[in-house]
Amino acid sequence: MSPDVARPAAILMATDLSARADRSLTRAVHMARETGAELEVLHVVDQDLPPALRDAHHLQAERILREQVAALTDNTDVRWDVRITSGVDIEEIIRHAESSAAGLIVLGASRPGRFRSIVFGATANRVMRLSHVPVLVVKAGFRGPYRHVMAALDTSPAAARALEHALAWWPEATTEAVHVTDPILPALMPATGDYEADSRAREEDALYPLLHRLRRASGARLPLEITEGQAGPALVARLQRFAADLATIGSIGDTSPFRAAFGGTADHLIHESPCDVLVVPPAD
């Protein structure tokens, strides 16, 4: 295992005070208890609110969050604090994660079906692209530690890091690596030296040295499932069949307008996955 996949010493959990955020707060507290990490709970007040309303929101949000965290951490040794700030939520989340040296950002999933989330990128999607540390998007209610983890795997460094994080952070879980090949892609590629007929097979073969290394380092059996289809839908279908409670995937950190509008595989998982999603960026 790489030395930088040690369990996080600090966790930043960002909340909008919604019911979806309650799920992520419970998960963040549990992870802090599991890892011994310090927990910072952040709420960002809209900077465009009138000053009097902004101040009232600030006081009420701090009271609510301190009560919620205190109830979840009662009789435990979890170290925690609540921070309320005003500004733009995405900017403040990234800024606080960097200033607190957080090793993990925990967020709630966006409300499904929102046009703004699809076109402009929801908070979780945009934080995922900008963050230099893993982002855990909590979608399901808390049912204890993760037990079944599915890691989306390709030949990218970010995908390898995502699988490494899954094995290091949840060593007791059953972890499966899944690689998706797109049967349509070969027909779209030009017949040049950049793409050969056997490139798909060579890509799959390139995965086995990585798997062998991780199996030896972790002691995990780590089976590899290879399936065909469009990556996002195929991974979601596999998650459902595997009954996974966590999906892990690497992020390429693409902030282009095209990617923001139409989304990539990680974006698709964040929106469509039936379980929580851990998105891991490539190493700096």
Short mmCIF file of C-alpha atoms in Angstrom, two decimals:
data_model
loop_
_atom_site.label_atom_id
_atom_site.label_comp_id
_atom_site.label_asym_id
_atom_site.label_seq_id
_atom_site.Cartn_x
_atom_site.Cartn_y
_atom_site.Cartn_z
CA MET A 1 0.00 0.00 0.00
CA SER A 2 1.10 3.55 -0.63
CA PRO A 3 1.97 5.50 2.54
CA ASP A 4 -0.58 8.23 1.71
CA VAL A 5 -3.59 5.94 2.09
CA ALA A 6 -3.41 5.86 5.88
CA ARG A 7 -6.73 6.52 7.57
CA PRO A 8 -7.53 10.25 7.78
CA ALA A 9 -6.37 12.17 10.85
CA ALA A 10 -9.00 14.85 10.21
CA ILE A 11 -12.44 14.64 8.57
CA LEU A 12 -14.47 17.57 7.25
CA MET A 13 -18.21 16.99 7.05
CA ALA A 14 -20.18 19.69 5.21
CA THR A 15 -23.92 19.94 5.82
CA ASP A 16 -26.84 21.95 4.45
CA LEU A 17 -28.96 20.88 7.45
CA SER A 18 -31.21 18.68 5.27
CA ALA A 19 -32.38 15.16 6.04
CA ARG A 20 -29.84 13.89 3.49
CA ALA A 21 -27.10 15.65 5.44
CA ASP A 22 -28.24 13.92 8.64
CA ARG A 23 -27.22 10.61 7.06
CA SER A 24 -23.78 11.93 6.18
CA LEU A 25 -23.31 13.39 9.67
CA THR A 26 -23.98 9.98 11.21
CA ARG A 27 -21.49 8.36 8.83
CA ALA A 28 -18.86 11.03 9.50
CA VAL A 29 -19.18 10.59 13.27
CA HIS A 30 -18.87 6.83 12.90
CA MET A 31 -15.74 7.18 10.74
CA ALA A 32 -14.20 9.60 13.22
CA ARG A 33 -14.87 7.09 15.98
CA GLU A 34 -13.42 4.25 13.87
CA THR A 35 -10.28 6.08 12.82
CA GLY A 36 -9.62 8.39 15.76
CA ALA A 37 -9.80 11.36 13.40
CA GLU A 38 -10.80 14.85 14.48
CA LEU A 39 -14.17 15.84 13.03
CA GLU A 40 -15.06 19.31 11.82
CA VAL A 41 -18.71 19.91 10.89
CA LEU A 42 -19.13 22.83 8.51
CA HIS A 43 -22.23 24.74 7.45
CA VAL A 44 -22.03 27.57 4.91
CA VAL A 45 -24.59 30.35 5.13
CA ASP A 46 -25.50 31.97 1.82
CA GLN A 47 -23.49 35.18 1.60
CA ASP A 48 -26.27 36.88 -0.39
CA LEU A 49 -28.76 36.78 2.48
CA PRO A 50 -29.59 40.10 4.17
CA PRO A 51 -27.21 40.66 7.13
CA ALA A 52 -29.88 40.27 9.83
CA LEU A 53 -31.17 37.02 8.31
CA ARG A 54 -27.63 35.75 7.78
CA ASP A 55 -26.76 36.37 11.44
CA ALA A 56 -29.93 34.64 12.63
CA HIS A 57 -29.25 31.67 10.36
CA HIS A 58 -25.69 31.50 11.67
CA LEU A 59 -26.79 31.29 15.32
CA GLN A 60 -29.57 28.81 14.68
CA ALA A 61 -27.41 26.55 12.51
CA GLU A 62 -24.66 26.44 15.14
CA ARG A 63 -27.13 25.55 17.89
CA ILE A 64 -28.77 22.79 15.82
CA LEU A 65 -25.48 21.25 14.72
CA ARG A 66 -23.91 21.29 18.18
CA GLU A 67 -26.97 19.51 19.55
CA GLN A 68 -26.91 16.94 16.74
CA VAL A 69 -23.21 16.17 17.02
CA ALA A 70 -23.30 16.05 20.82
CA ALA A 71 -26.14 13.50 20.67
CA LEU A 72 -24.25 11.32 18.17
CA THR A 73 -20.95 11.49 20.07
CA ASP A 74 -22.41 11.03 23.58
CA ASN A 75 -20.17 8.83 25.76
CA THR A 76 -17.49 8.58 23.07
CA ASP A 77 -14.03 10.07 22.70
CA VAL A 78 -14.66 11.64 19.30
CA ARG A 79 -13.02 15.06 19.06
CA TRP A 80 -15.23 17.45 17.15
CA ASP A 81 -16.06 21.06 16.44
CA VAL A 82 -18.71 22.97 14.50
CA ARG A 83 -17.88 25.79 12.12
CA ILE A 84 -20.43 28.19 10.62
CA THR A 85 -19.26 30.54 7.89
CA SER A 86 -20.77 32.56 5.08
CA GLY A 87 -19.76 32.47 1.45
CA VAL A 88 -20.08 30.16 -1.55
CA ASP A 89 -20.53 26.60 -0.32
CA ILE A 90 -18.11 24.89 -2.72
CA GLU A 91 -15.34 27.45 -2.18
CA GLU A 92 -15.72 27.32 1.60
CA ILE A 93 -15.72 23.51 1.70
CA ILE A 94 -12.47 23.33 -0.26
CA ARG A 95 -10.90 26.16 1.77
CA HIS A 96 -11.77 24.58 5.12
CA ALA A 97 -10.61 21.15 3.98
CA GLU A 98 -7.23 22.60 3.07
CA SER A 99 -6.87 24.74 6.19
CA SER A 100 -7.72 21.84 8.50
CA ALA A 101 -5.56 19.35 6.55
CA ALA A 102 -8.59 17.08 6.24
CA GLY A 103 -7.90 13.67 4.78
CA LEU A 104 -11.55 13.15 3.84
CA ILE A 105 -14.54 15.31 2.95
CA VAL A 106 -17.99 13.87 3.74
CA LEU A 107 -21.05 15.21 1.94
CA GLY A 108 -24.71 14.35 1.55
CA ALA A 109 -26.11 13.48 -1.88
CA SER A 110 -27.94 16.12 -3.88
CA ARG A 111 -31.70 16.07 -4.26
CA PRO A 112 -32.43 13.89 -7.33
CA GLY A 113 -34.03 15.28 -10.46
CA ARG A 114 -32.86 18.87 -10.13
CA PHE A 115 -32.11 20.51 -13.50
CA ARG A 116 -29.49 22.73 -11.91
CA SER A 117 -27.67 19.66 -10.57
CA ILE A 118 -27.54 18.12 -14.03
CA VAL A 119 -26.46 21.18 -15.99
CA PHE A 120 -24.27 23.14 -13.60
CA GLY A 121 -23.08 20.38 -11.30
CA ALA A 122 -24.35 19.76 -7.79
CA THR A 123 -22.22 20.60 -4.77
CA ALA A 124 -20.92 17.04 -4.40
CA ASN A 125 -19.95 16.78 -8.08
CA ARG A 126 -18.13 20.11 -8.08
CA VAL A 127 -16.34 19.48 -4.78
CA MET A 128 -15.27 16.09 -6.12
CA ARG A 129 -13.60 17.75 -9.12
CA LEU A 130 -11.80 20.40 -7.05
CA SER A 131 -10.76 18.41 -4.00
CA HIS A 132 -7.24 17.10 -3.51
CA VAL A 133 -8.48 14.57 -0.94
CA PRO A 134 -11.08 11.79 -1.16
CA VAL A 135 -14.75 12.80 -1.07
CA LEU A 136 -17.35 10.47 0.45
CA VAL A 137 -20.88 11.11 -0.81
CA VAL A 138 -23.37 9.53 1.58
CA LYS A 139 -26.61 8.37 -0.04
CA ALA A 140 -27.90 5.57 2.15
CA GLY A 141 -28.97 5.46 5.78
CA PHE A 142 -26.34 4.34 8.26
CA ARG A 143 -26.27 0.57 8.82
CA GLY A 144 -22.88 0.12 10.41
CA PRO A 145 -19.41 -0.24 8.88
CA TYR A 146 -19.14 -0.84 5.15
CA ARG A 147 -19.16 -4.58 4.44
CA HIS A 148 -19.38 -4.89 0.64
CA VAL A 149 -17.23 -2.53 -1.43
CA MET A 150 -17.15 -2.36 -5.22
CA ALA A 151 -14.14 -0.56 -6.72
CA ALA A 152 -14.40 0.71 -10.30
CA LEU A 153 -11.04 -0.12 -11.88
CA ASP A 154 -9.27 0.96 -15.04
CA THR A 155 -5.61 1.67 -15.80
CA SER A 156 -5.67 5.26 -14.48
CA PRO A 157 -3.64 6.23 -11.37
CA ALA A 158 -6.78 7.62 -9.71
CA ALA A 159 -8.62 4.29 -10.04
CA ALA A 160 -5.67 2.47 -8.48
CA ARG A 161 -5.64 4.95 -5.59
CA ALA A 162 -9.38 4.51 -5.07
CA LEU A 163 -8.92 0.75 -4.76
CA GLU A 164 -5.97 1.24 -2.41
CA HIS A 165 -8.08 3.50 -0.20
CA ALA A 166 -10.89 0.95 -0.06
CA LEU A 167 -8.53 -1.81 1.03
CA ALA A 168 -6.69 0.36 3.58
CA TRP A 169 -9.70 2.09 5.11
CA TRP A 170 -12.08 -0.88 5.25
CA PRO A 171 -9.86 -3.98 5.54
CA GLU A 172 -12.67 -6.08 7.01
CA ALA A 173 -14.99 -5.47 4.04
CA THR A 174 -15.40 -7.80 1.07
CA THR A 175 -14.00 -5.83 -1.86
CA GLU A 176 -14.52 -6.53 -5.56
CA ALA A 177 -12.80 -4.76 -8.46
CA VAL A 178 -14.95 -4.13 -11.55
CA HIS A 179 -13.63 -3.16 -14.97
CA VAL A 180 -16.05 -2.04 -17.69
CA THR A 181 -15.19 -2.31 -21.37
CA ASP A 182 -17.26 -0.36 -23.89
CA PRO A 183 -18.12 -2.52 -26.93
CA ILE A 184 -19.00 0.58 -28.96
CA LEU A 185 -15.64 2.32 -28.50
CA PRO A 186 -13.57 0.24 -30.99
CA ALA A 187 -15.94 1.14 -33.85
CA LEU A 188 -15.52 4.84 -33.08
CA MET A 189 -11.72 4.82 -33.01
CA PRO A 190 -9.61 5.39 -36.14
CA ALA A 191 -7.48 2.49 -37.34
CA THR A 192 -4.13 4.10 -36.53
CA GLY A 193 -1.10 3.19 -34.46
CA ASP A 194 -2.77 4.91 -31.50
CA TYR A 195 -5.47 2.29 -31.41
CA GLU A 196 -5.07 -1.35 -32.30
CA ALA A 197 -7.62 -4.11 -32.45
CA ASP A 198 -6.29 -5.73 -29.31
CA SER A 199 -6.06 -2.56 -27.21
CA ARG A 200 -8.98 -3.60 -25.01
CA ALA A 201 -7.34 -6.93 -24.20
CA ARG A 202 -4.04 -5.17 -23.47
CA GLU A 203 -5.82 -2.77 -21.10
CA GLU A 204 -7.36 -5.66 -19.23
CA ASP A 205 -3.99 -7.45 -19.03
CA ALA A 206 -2.47 -4.28 -17.57
CA LEU A 207 -4.82 -4.53 -14.60
CA TYR A 208 -3.47 -7.83 -13.31
CA PRO A 209 -0.05 -6.58 -12.08
CA LEU A 210 -1.88 -3.91 -10.06
CA LEU A 211 -4.29 -6.46 -8.62
CA HIS A 212 -1.42 -8.84 -7.80
CA ARG A 213 0.42 -6.06 -5.94
CA LEU A 214 -2.65 -5.05 -3.96
CA ARG A 215 -3.54 -8.65 -3.13
CA ARG A 216 -0.06 -9.21 -1.72
CA ALA A 217 -0.06 -5.92 0.21
CA SER A 218 -3.54 -6.29 1.69
CA GLY A 219 -4.00 -10.03 1.94
CA ALA A 220 -7.42 -9.59 0.32
CA ARG A 221 -8.72 -12.05 -2.27
CA LEU A 222 -9.83 -9.11 -4.43
CA PRO A 223 -11.67 -10.71 -7.36
CA LEU A 224 -11.85 -8.89 -10.69
CA GLU A 225 -15.14 -8.72 -12.60
CA ILE A 226 -14.97 -7.63 -16.26
CA THR A 227 -18.21 -6.53 -17.87
CA GLU A 228 -19.31 -4.73 -21.02
CA GLY A 229 -21.40 -1.61 -21.43
CA GLN A 230 -21.36 2.10 -20.83
CA ALA A 231 -19.29 2.61 -17.70
CA GLY A 232 -21.78 4.50 -15.52
CA PRO A 233 -24.89 2.37 -16.08
CA ALA A 234 -22.87 -0.86 -16.05
CA LEU A 235 -21.31 0.00 -12.69
CA VAL A 236 -24.68 0.92 -11.19
CA ALA A 237 -26.15 -2.39 -12.39
CA ARG A 238 -23.21 -4.26 -10.86
CA LEU A 239 -23.64 -2.39 -7.56
CA GLN A 240 -27.23 -3.56 -7.41
CA ARG A 241 -26.31 -7.19 -8.17
CA PHE A 242 -23.40 -7.14 -5.75
CA ALA A 243 -25.56 -5.54 -3.03
CA ALA A 244 -22.66 -3.19 -2.31
CA ASP A 245 -22.90 -0.57 0.42
CA LEU A 246 -19.96 1.47 -0.95
CA ALA A 247 -18.62 2.20 -4.43
CA THR A 248 -15.14 3.63 -4.93
CA ILE A 249 -13.95 5.37 -8.08
CA GLY A 250 -11.08 7.58 -9.18
CA SER A 251 -11.63 11.15 -10.32
CA ILE A 252 -9.62 12.80 -13.09
CA GLY A 253 -10.47 16.22 -11.65
CA ASP A 254 -11.95 17.52 -14.91
CA THR A 255 -13.52 20.97 -14.46
CA SER A 256 -14.34 21.65 -18.11
CA PRO A 257 -17.80 23.04 -18.99
CA PHE A 258 -18.50 19.98 -21.17
CA ARG A 259 -17.79 17.60 -18.29
CA ALA A 260 -19.82 19.74 -15.89
CA ALA A 261 -22.78 19.69 -18.27
CA PHE A 262 -22.82 16.09 -19.35
CA GLY A 263 -20.99 14.38 -16.53
CA GLY A 264 -18.52 11.53 -16.35
CA THR A 265 -18.54 8.12 -14.71
CA ALA A 266 -17.95 9.49 -11.21
CA ASP A 267 -20.73 12.04 -11.73
CA HIS A 268 -23.06 9.27 -12.89
CA LEU A 269 -22.31 7.18 -9.80
CA ILE A 270 -22.89 10.11 -7.46
CA HIS A 271 -26.34 10.65 -8.98
CA GLU A 272 -27.43 7.06 -9.69
CA SER A 273 -25.64 4.77 -7.25
CA PRO A 274 -27.92 3.02 -4.73
CA CYS A 275 -25.14 3.21 -2.12
CA ASP A 276 -22.50 5.60 -0.84
CA VAL A 277 -19.68 6.65 -3.19
CA LEU A 278 -16.03 7.39 -2.37
CA VAL A 279 -14.33 9.49 -5.07
CA VAL A 280 -10.53 9.56 -4.91
CA PRO A 281 -8.39 12.04 -6.88
CA PRO A 282 -5.04 11.17 -8.45
CA ALA A 283 -1.95 11.93 -6.41
CA ASP A 284 -0.66 15.49 -6.69
#
